[in-house]
């Protein structure tokens, strides 16, 4: 076993009396794709918020490539190679598709690279943005305004934006939510292609079990903030408690303050 890219120890988040994430332990190996499943309110987004620095954990530790990143602000964690998407679209509607990616690439270059002059810098940003659009197979939409492209293409654009900071660890929050079955299939196969390049480690929260089983090397099953089970897709399919808790009845949302 190699050193984990991400090591989570006893990660816990409480909101008042409500424990959203409770004592999660997880080691993620480089280039693994981990799916995080669990009913609404299980704590998946809160888990992401802590790993990406948007929320401080109440307890526990987050290590990225051996470095303690617990409680660091989002921009620092981003510069260390962690990038995340949001459940809700996070793109600028009046800008073109390509400009949306250029904004993200520029933000990254500003920190990490000095190019001699404006023109060559601009050129490099454009090339990189177009390369990312190509990876997501939306290059032909480069000059459209983002607001006019389909919902599925917007979500792919969002992934291009997420990849613009050249992350090693990519957190996707329900990448196929709201997509048509065809868009879901296309997105699943694109994420699989990105995973197969070996350039990325993915954490993916997802409700669609076909997507989960099609992408995940391992699955973390969360239930009421807790780690119910971690295992391969086959182990998850065979696990009676997991079937009951997640593949079975819908959980009732608990009214909490
Ligand atoms: N900012 C917040 N303030 C208070 N409670 C929150 C906040 N964010 C999430 N929660 C609560 O934490 C629990 C887990 O929510 P969340 O992480 O969004 O779950 P999931 O993404 O799995 O649906 C829920 O009970 C939710 O109401
Ligand atoms: Mg969520």
mmCIF file of C-alpha atoms and ligand atoms in Angstrom:
data_model
loop_
_atom_site.group_PDB
_atom_site.id
_atom_site.type_symbol
_atom_site.label_atom_id
_atom_site.label_comp_id
_atom_site.label_asym_id
_atom_site.label_seq_id
_atom_site.Cartn_x
_atom_site.Cartn_y
_atom_site.Cartn_z
ATOM 1 C CA UNK A 1 0.000 0.000 0.000
ATOM 2 C CA UNK A 2 1.174 3.471 -0.870
ATOM 3 C CA UNK A 3 0.694 6.457 1.415
ATOM 4 C CA UNK A 4 -2.873 7.742 1.363
ATOM 5 C CA UNK A 5 -3.567 10.987 -0.499
ATOM 6 C CA UNK A 6 -6.269 11.705 2.066
ATOM 7 C CA UNK A 7 -6.503 10.463 5.626
ATOM 8 C CA UNK A 8 -9.582 11.285 7.661
ATOM 9 C CA UNK A 9 -9.548 10.505 11.380
ATOM 10 C CA UNK A 10 -12.550 10.731 13.681
ATOM 11 C CA UNK A 11 -14.028 13.558 11.611
ATOM 12 C CA UNK A 12 -17.011 15.063 13.401
ATOM 13 C CA UNK A 13 -19.249 18.093 12.873
ATOM 14 C CA UNK A 14 -21.981 19.151 15.238
ATOM 15 C CA UNK A 15 -24.512 21.923 14.617
ATOM 16 C CA UNK A 16 -25.884 22.618 18.064
ATOM 17 C CA UNK A 17 -27.365 19.329 19.202
ATOM 18 C CA UNK A 18 -27.374 17.850 15.691
ATOM 19 C CA UNK A 19 -24.373 15.697 14.804
ATOM 20 C CA UNK A 20 -24.123 15.990 11.008
ATOM 21 C CA UNK A 21 -20.890 13.990 10.677
ATOM 22 C CA UNK A 22 -19.876 11.570 13.399
ATOM 23 C CA UNK A 23 -16.434 10.014 13.842
ATOM 24 C CA UNK A 24 -15.672 9.245 10.195
ATOM 25 C CA UNK A 25 -12.403 7.425 9.465
ATOM 26 C CA UNK A 26 -11.258 6.949 5.885
ATOM 27 C CA UNK A 27 -8.001 6.489 3.995
ATOM 28 C CA UNK A 28 -8.073 7.244 0.290
ATOM 29 C CA UNK A 29 -5.292 5.946 -1.956
ATOM 30 C CA UNK A 30 -3.981 8.028 -4.871
ATOM 31 C CA UNK A 31 -6.001 7.493 -8.084
ATOM 32 C CA UNK A 32 -8.852 5.802 -6.256
ATOM 33 C CA UNK A 33 -12.453 6.728 -7.001
ATOM 34 C CA UNK A 34 -14.550 6.702 -3.842
ATOM 35 C CA UNK A 35 -18.318 7.122 -3.956
ATOM 36 C CA UNK A 36 -20.051 8.470 -0.874
ATOM 37 C CA UNK A 37 -23.651 7.395 -0.594
ATOM 38 C CA UNK A 38 -26.357 7.859 1.996
ATOM 39 C CA UNK A 39 -29.847 9.332 2.221
ATOM 40 C CA UNK A 40 -30.493 13.071 2.292
ATOM 41 C CA UNK A 41 -29.148 14.529 5.504
ATOM 42 C CA UNK A 42 -26.578 11.740 5.967
ATOM 43 C CA UNK A 43 -23.782 14.325 6.139
ATOM 44 C CA UNK A 44 -22.171 14.011 2.703
ATOM 45 C CA UNK A 45 -22.048 17.720 1.864
ATOM 46 C CA UNK A 46 -20.912 18.589 5.382
ATOM 47 C CA UNK A 47 -18.084 16.058 4.960
ATOM 48 C CA UNK A 48 -17.045 17.864 1.739
ATOM 49 C CA UNK A 49 -17.328 21.239 3.429
ATOM 50 C CA UNK A 50 -14.776 20.130 6.019
ATOM 51 C CA UNK A 51 -12.350 18.502 3.564
ATOM 52 C CA UNK A 52 -12.412 21.605 1.342
ATOM 53 C CA UNK A 53 -12.023 24.004 4.272
ATOM 54 C CA UNK A 54 -15.431 25.694 4.150
ATOM 55 C CA UNK A 55 -16.314 24.407 7.607
ATOM 56 C CA UNK A 56 -14.156 23.694 10.622
ATOM 57 C CA UNK A 57 -14.610 20.230 12.088
ATOM 58 C CA UNK A 58 -15.848 20.004 15.670
ATOM 59 C CA UNK A 59 -13.434 17.112 16.163
ATOM 60 C CA UNK A 60 -11.017 15.067 14.130
ATOM 61 C CA UNK A 61 -8.187 15.438 11.674
ATOM 62 C CA UNK A 62 -7.801 15.750 7.894
ATOM 63 C CA UNK A 63 -4.436 14.956 6.327
ATOM 64 C CA UNK A 64 -3.597 15.572 2.679
ATOM 65 C CA UNK A 65 -0.514 13.740 1.456
ATOM 66 C CA UNK A 66 0.713 13.513 5.033
ATOM 67 C CA UNK A 67 0.111 17.189 5.850
ATOM 68 C CA UNK A 68 -2.422 18.241 8.449
ATOM 69 C CA UNK A 69 -4.918 20.522 6.665
ATOM 70 C CA UNK A 70 -7.592 20.527 9.374
ATOM 71 C CA UNK A 71 -9.166 23.971 9.618
ATOM 72 C CA UNK A 72 -7.107 25.559 6.820
ATOM 73 C CA UNK A 73 -9.032 28.107 4.720
ATOM 74 C CA UNK A 74 -10.463 26.986 1.350
ATOM 75 C CA UNK A 75 -7.972 28.911 -0.841
ATOM 76 C CA UNK A 76 -5.006 27.243 0.872
ATOM 77 C CA UNK A 77 -6.521 23.788 0.517
ATOM 78 C CA UNK A 78 -7.325 24.557 -3.105
ATOM 79 C CA UNK A 79 -3.731 25.537 -3.783
ATOM 80 C CA UNK A 80 -2.611 22.244 -2.232
ATOM 81 C CA UNK A 81 -4.489 20.402 -4.960
ATOM 82 C CA UNK A 82 -8.041 19.879 -3.723
ATOM 83 C CA UNK A 83 -10.949 21.081 -5.839
ATOM 84 C CA UNK A 84 -14.679 20.584 -5.407
ATOM 85 C CA UNK A 85 -17.918 21.044 -7.236
ATOM 86 C CA UNK A 86 -21.168 22.168 -5.689
ATOM 87 C CA UNK A 87 -24.587 20.570 -5.839
ATOM 88 C CA UNK A 88 -25.833 23.815 -7.279
ATOM 89 C CA UNK A 89 -24.399 25.181 -10.475
ATOM 90 C CA UNK A 90 -21.558 27.532 -9.856
ATOM 91 C CA UNK A 91 -20.977 29.181 -13.219
ATOM 92 C CA UNK A 92 -21.328 32.718 -14.590
ATOM 93 C CA UNK A 93 -24.393 32.689 -16.869
ATOM 94 C CA UNK A 94 -23.580 35.729 -19.052
ATOM 95 C CA UNK A 95 -20.020 34.651 -19.770
ATOM 96 C CA UNK A 96 -19.207 32.222 -22.543
ATOM 97 C CA UNK A 97 -18.399 28.626 -21.756
ATOM 98 C CA UNK A 98 -14.718 29.226 -22.470
ATOM 99 C CA UNK A 99 -14.584 32.425 -20.390
ATOM 100 C CA UNK A 100 -15.966 30.520 -17.423
ATOM 101 C CA UNK A 101 -13.028 28.123 -17.560
ATOM 102 C CA UNK A 102 -10.546 30.930 -18.279
ATOM 103 C CA UNK A 103 -11.581 32.687 -15.069
ATOM 104 C CA UNK A 104 -10.737 29.568 -13.086
ATOM 105 C CA UNK A 105 -7.487 28.931 -14.965
ATOM 106 C CA UNK A 106 -6.439 32.573 -14.482
ATOM 107 C CA UNK A 107 -7.073 32.413 -10.764
ATOM 108 C CA UNK A 108 -4.773 29.412 -10.597
ATOM 109 C CA UNK A 109 -2.030 30.852 -12.841
ATOM 110 C CA UNK A 110 -2.039 34.064 -10.853
ATOM 111 C CA UNK A 111 -0.792 32.133 -7.860
ATOM 112 C CA UNK A 112 1.488 29.606 -9.374
ATOM 113 C CA UNK A 113 3.106 30.956 -12.520
ATOM 114 C CA UNK A 114 4.801 34.015 -13.852
ATOM 115 C CA UNK A 115 4.478 34.453 -17.565
ATOM 116 C CA UNK A 116 6.458 37.242 -19.200
ATOM 117 C CA UNK A 117 3.765 39.284 -20.818
ATOM 118 C CA UNK A 118 0.056 39.710 -21.078
ATOM 119 C CA UNK A 119 -0.254 38.231 -24.565
ATOM 120 C CA UNK A 120 1.594 34.995 -23.902
ATOM 121 C CA UNK A 121 -0.159 34.664 -20.601
ATOM 122 C CA UNK A 122 -3.530 35.134 -22.248
ATOM 123 C CA UNK A 123 -2.643 32.601 -24.877
ATOM 124 C CA UNK A 124 -1.639 30.009 -22.284
ATOM 125 C CA UNK A 125 -4.870 30.542 -20.361
ATOM 126 C CA UNK A 126 -6.956 30.159 -23.523
ATOM 127 C CA UNK A 127 -5.117 27.000 -24.553
ATOM 128 C CA UNK A 128 -5.562 25.450 -21.160
ATOM 129 C CA UNK A 129 -9.255 26.356 -21.028
ATOM 130 C CA UNK A 130 -9.818 24.815 -24.457
ATOM 131 C CA UNK A 131 -7.937 21.682 -23.478
ATOM 132 C CA UNK A 132 -10.241 21.264 -20.472
ATOM 133 C CA UNK A 133 -13.348 21.845 -22.583
ATOM 134 C CA UNK A 134 -12.037 19.156 -24.911
ATOM 135 C CA UNK A 135 -11.600 16.734 -22.023
ATOM 136 C CA UNK A 136 -15.248 17.268 -21.074
ATOM 137 C CA UNK A 137 -16.290 17.060 -24.752
ATOM 138 C CA UNK A 138 -17.930 20.499 -24.755
ATOM 139 C CA UNK A 139 -15.333 22.335 -26.836
ATOM 140 C CA UNK A 140 -17.869 22.973 -29.591
ATOM 141 C CA UNK A 141 -19.828 25.075 -27.051
ATOM 142 C CA UNK A 142 -16.815 27.277 -26.203
ATOM 143 C CA UNK A 143 -18.282 30.509 -27.606
ATOM 144 C CA UNK A 144 -21.852 30.104 -26.367
ATOM 145 C CA UNK A 145 -23.053 32.025 -23.354
ATOM 146 C CA UNK A 146 -23.180 29.602 -20.431
ATOM 147 C CA UNK A 147 -26.836 30.388 -19.731
ATOM 148 C CA UNK A 148 -28.011 29.044 -23.104
ATOM 149 C CA UNK A 149 -26.407 25.578 -22.983
ATOM 150 C CA UNK A 150 -28.299 22.527 -21.687
ATOM 151 C CA UNK A 151 -28.409 21.640 -18.007
ATOM 152 C CA UNK A 152 -26.253 18.569 -18.599
ATOM 153 C CA UNK A 153 -23.634 20.630 -20.437
ATOM 154 C CA UNK A 154 -23.642 23.185 -17.598
ATOM 155 C CA UNK A 155 -22.771 20.439 -15.159
ATOM 156 C CA UNK A 156 -19.935 19.291 -17.444
ATOM 157 C CA UNK A 157 -18.743 22.894 -17.647
ATOM 158 C CA UNK A 158 -18.730 22.926 -13.887
ATOM 159 C CA UNK A 159 -16.422 19.902 -13.857
ATOM 160 C CA UNK A 160 -14.113 21.700 -16.335
ATOM 161 C CA UNK A 161 -14.013 24.631 -13.889
ATOM 162 C CA UNK A 162 -13.254 22.245 -11.019
ATOM 163 C CA UNK A 163 -10.323 20.777 -12.970
ATOM 164 C CA UNK A 164 -8.929 24.210 -13.904
ATOM 165 C CA UNK A 165 -6.905 24.457 -10.711
ATOM 166 C CA UNK A 166 -5.094 21.220 -11.652
ATOM 167 C CA UNK A 167 -6.267 19.330 -8.591
ATOM 168 C CA UNK A 168 -5.028 15.909 -7.488
ATOM 169 C CA UNK A 169 -8.068 15.342 -5.301
ATOM 170 C CA UNK A 170 -11.448 16.170 -6.848
ATOM 171 C CA UNK A 171 -14.669 16.280 -4.822
ATOM 172 C CA UNK A 172 -17.820 16.068 -6.926
ATOM 173 C CA UNK A 173 -21.167 16.664 -5.212
ATOM 174 C CA UNK A 174 -23.934 14.779 -7.040
ATOM 175 C CA UNK A 175 -22.522 15.365 -10.532
ATOM 176 C CA UNK A 176 -25.476 13.721 -12.310
ATOM 177 C CA UNK A 177 -28.319 15.086 -10.158
ATOM 178 C CA UNK A 178 -31.126 16.417 -12.348
ATOM 179 C CA UNK A 179 -29.676 14.970 -15.548
ATOM 180 C CA UNK A 180 -31.596 12.977 -18.119
ATOM 181 C CA UNK A 181 -30.652 9.270 -18.396
ATOM 182 C CA UNK A 182 -28.585 10.026 -21.522
ATOM 183 C CA UNK A 183 -26.765 12.920 -19.884
ATOM 184 C CA UNK A 184 -26.117 10.697 -16.858
ATOM 185 C CA UNK A 185 -24.566 7.976 -19.022
ATOM 186 C CA UNK A 186 -22.404 10.470 -20.883
ATOM 187 C CA UNK A 187 -21.233 12.107 -17.654
ATOM 188 C CA UNK A 188 -20.471 8.765 -16.032
ATOM 189 C CA UNK A 189 -18.332 7.713 -18.970
ATOM 190 C CA UNK A 190 -16.511 11.072 -19.007
ATOM 191 C CA UNK A 191 -15.712 10.823 -15.300
ATOM 192 C CA UNK A 192 -14.550 7.252 -15.853
ATOM 193 C CA UNK A 193 -12.221 8.484 -18.649
ATOM 194 C CA UNK A 194 -10.846 11.200 -16.374
ATOM 195 C CA UNK A 195 -10.301 8.631 -13.606
ATOM 196 C CA UNK A 196 -8.556 6.292 -16.048
ATOM 197 C CA UNK A 197 -5.968 8.964 -16.920
ATOM 198 C CA UNK A 198 -4.543 8.382 -13.441
ATOM 199 C CA UNK A 199 -4.288 12.148 -12.916
ATOM 200 C CA UNK A 200 -7.039 12.390 -10.339
ATOM 201 C CA UNK A 201 -8.375 10.920 -7.143
ATOM 202 C CA UNK A 202 -12.151 11.330 -7.012
ATOM 203 C CA UNK A 203 -14.626 11.535 -4.171
ATOM 204 C CA UNK A 204 -18.128 11.472 -5.628
ATOM 205 C CA UNK A 205 -21.422 11.771 -3.765
ATOM 206 C CA UNK A 206 -24.187 10.308 -5.835
ATOM 207 C CA UNK A 207 -27.731 9.000 -5.518
ATOM 208 C CA UNK A 208 -27.841 7.073 -8.782
ATOM 209 C CA UNK A 209 -26.613 3.579 -7.915
ATOM 210 C CA UNK A 210 -25.800 2.753 -11.551
ATOM 211 C CA UNK A 211 -23.399 5.689 -11.542
ATOM 212 C CA UNK A 212 -21.960 4.612 -8.189
ATOM 213 C CA UNK A 213 -21.416 1.017 -9.236
ATOM 214 C CA UNK A 214 -20.077 2.155 -12.625
ATOM 215 C CA UNK A 215 -17.420 4.455 -11.182
ATOM 216 C CA UNK A 216 -16.418 3.553 -7.652
ATOM 217 C CA UNK A 217 -13.428 1.488 -6.608
ATOM 218 C CA UNK A 218 -14.805 1.697 -3.072
ATOM 219 C CA UNK A 219 -17.980 3.060 -1.554
ATOM 220 C CA UNK A 220 -18.397 4.855 1.777
ATOM 221 C CA UNK A 221 -21.922 4.400 3.069
ATOM 222 C CA UNK A 222 -22.977 7.187 5.415
ATOM 223 C CA UNK A 223 -26.004 7.025 7.634
ATOM 224 C CA UNK A 224 -27.006 9.778 10.037
ATOM 225 C CA UNK A 225 -23.470 11.157 9.936
ATOM 226 C CA UNK A 226 -21.838 7.829 10.662
ATOM 227 C CA UNK A 227 -19.728 5.533 8.552
ATOM 228 C CA UNK A 228 -22.036 2.553 8.162
ATOM 229 C CA UNK A 229 -19.747 0.631 5.838
ATOM 230 C CA UNK A 230 -16.778 0.990 3.485
ATOM 231 C CA UNK A 231 -16.200 -1.569 0.775
ATOM 232 C CA UNK A 232 -16.042 -2.458 -2.882
ATOM 233 C CA UNK A 233 -19.205 -2.276 -4.998
ATOM 234 C CA UNK A 234 -19.598 -6.063 -4.687
ATOM 235 C CA UNK A 235 -19.243 -5.934 -0.912
ATOM 236 C CA UNK A 236 -21.799 -3.130 -0.726
ATOM 237 C CA UNK A 237 -24.259 -5.045 -2.898
ATOM 238 C CA UNK A 238 -23.886 -8.073 -0.623
ATOM 239 C CA UNK A 239 -24.143 -6.233 2.697
ATOM 240 C CA UNK A 240 -27.605 -6.787 4.220
ATOM 241 C CA UNK A 241 -27.519 -3.823 6.594
ATOM 242 C CA UNK A 242 -26.468 -1.482 3.797
ATOM 243 C CA UNK A 243 -29.194 -2.801 1.554
ATOM 244 C CA UNK A 244 -31.727 -2.186 4.274
ATOM 245 C CA UNK A 245 -30.467 1.239 5.249
ATOM 246 C CA UNK A 246 -29.718 2.707 1.876
ATOM 247 C CA UNK A 247 -31.148 0.667 -0.945
ATOM 248 C CA UNK A 248 -34.273 0.001 1.110
ATOM 249 C CA UNK A 249 -36.769 2.336 2.661
ATOM 250 C CA UNK A 250 -36.527 6.125 2.394
ATOM 251 C CA UNK A 251 -35.411 7.792 5.584
ATOM 252 C CA UNK A 252 -37.729 10.361 6.995
ATOM 253 C CA UNK A 253 -36.156 13.800 7.197
ATOM 254 C CA UNK A 254 -35.731 14.761 10.807
ATOM 255 C CA UNK A 255 -36.830 18.235 11.683
ATOM 256 C CA UNK A 256 -33.805 19.789 13.318
ATOM 257 C CA UNK A 257 -32.943 23.326 14.223
HETATM 258 N N1 LIG B 1 -24.832 25.010 7.890
HETATM 259 C C1 LIG B 1 -25.595 24.145 8.591
HETATM 260 N N2 LIG B 1 -26.151 24.525 9.766
HETATM 261 C C2 LIG B 1 -26.904 23.671 10.481
HETATM 262 N N3 LIG B 1 -27.149 22.387 10.132
HETATM 263 C C3 LIG B 1 -26.625 21.962 8.964
HETATM 264 C C4 LIG B 1 -25.823 22.807 8.138
HETATM 265 N N4 LIG B 1 -25.426 22.096 7.059
HETATM 266 C C5 LIG B 1 -25.959 20.867 7.197
HETATM 267 N N5 LIG B 1 -26.678 20.779 8.345
HETATM 268 C C6 LIG B 1 -27.354 19.574 8.836
HETATM 269 O O1 LIG B 1 -26.428 18.508 8.817
HETATM 270 C C7 LIG B 1 -27.037 17.294 8.419
HETATM 271 C C8 LIG B 1 -26.315 16.739 7.220
HETATM 272 O O2 LIG B 1 -26.576 17.559 6.090
HETATM 273 P P1 LIG B 1 -25.787 17.414 4.727
HETATM 274 O O3 LIG B 1 -24.338 17.345 5.001
HETATM 275 O O4 LIG B 1 -26.275 18.490 3.827
HETATM 276 O O5 LIG B 1 -26.305 15.987 4.224
HETATM 277 P P2 LIG B 1 -26.317 15.357 2.756
HETATM 278 O O6 LIG B 1 -25.405 16.145 1.889
HETATM 279 O O7 LIG B 1 -25.862 13.952 2.968
HETATM 280 O O8 LIG B 1 -27.735 15.417 2.287
HETATM 281 C C9 LIG B 1 -28.504 17.630 8.181
HETATM 282 O O9 LIG B 1 -29.223 17.305 9.364
HETATM 283 C C10 LIG B 1 -28.492 19.131 7.931
HETATM 284 O O10 LIG B 1 -29.710 19.704 8.308
HETATM 285 MG MG1 LIG B 2 -25.669 17.037 0.029
#
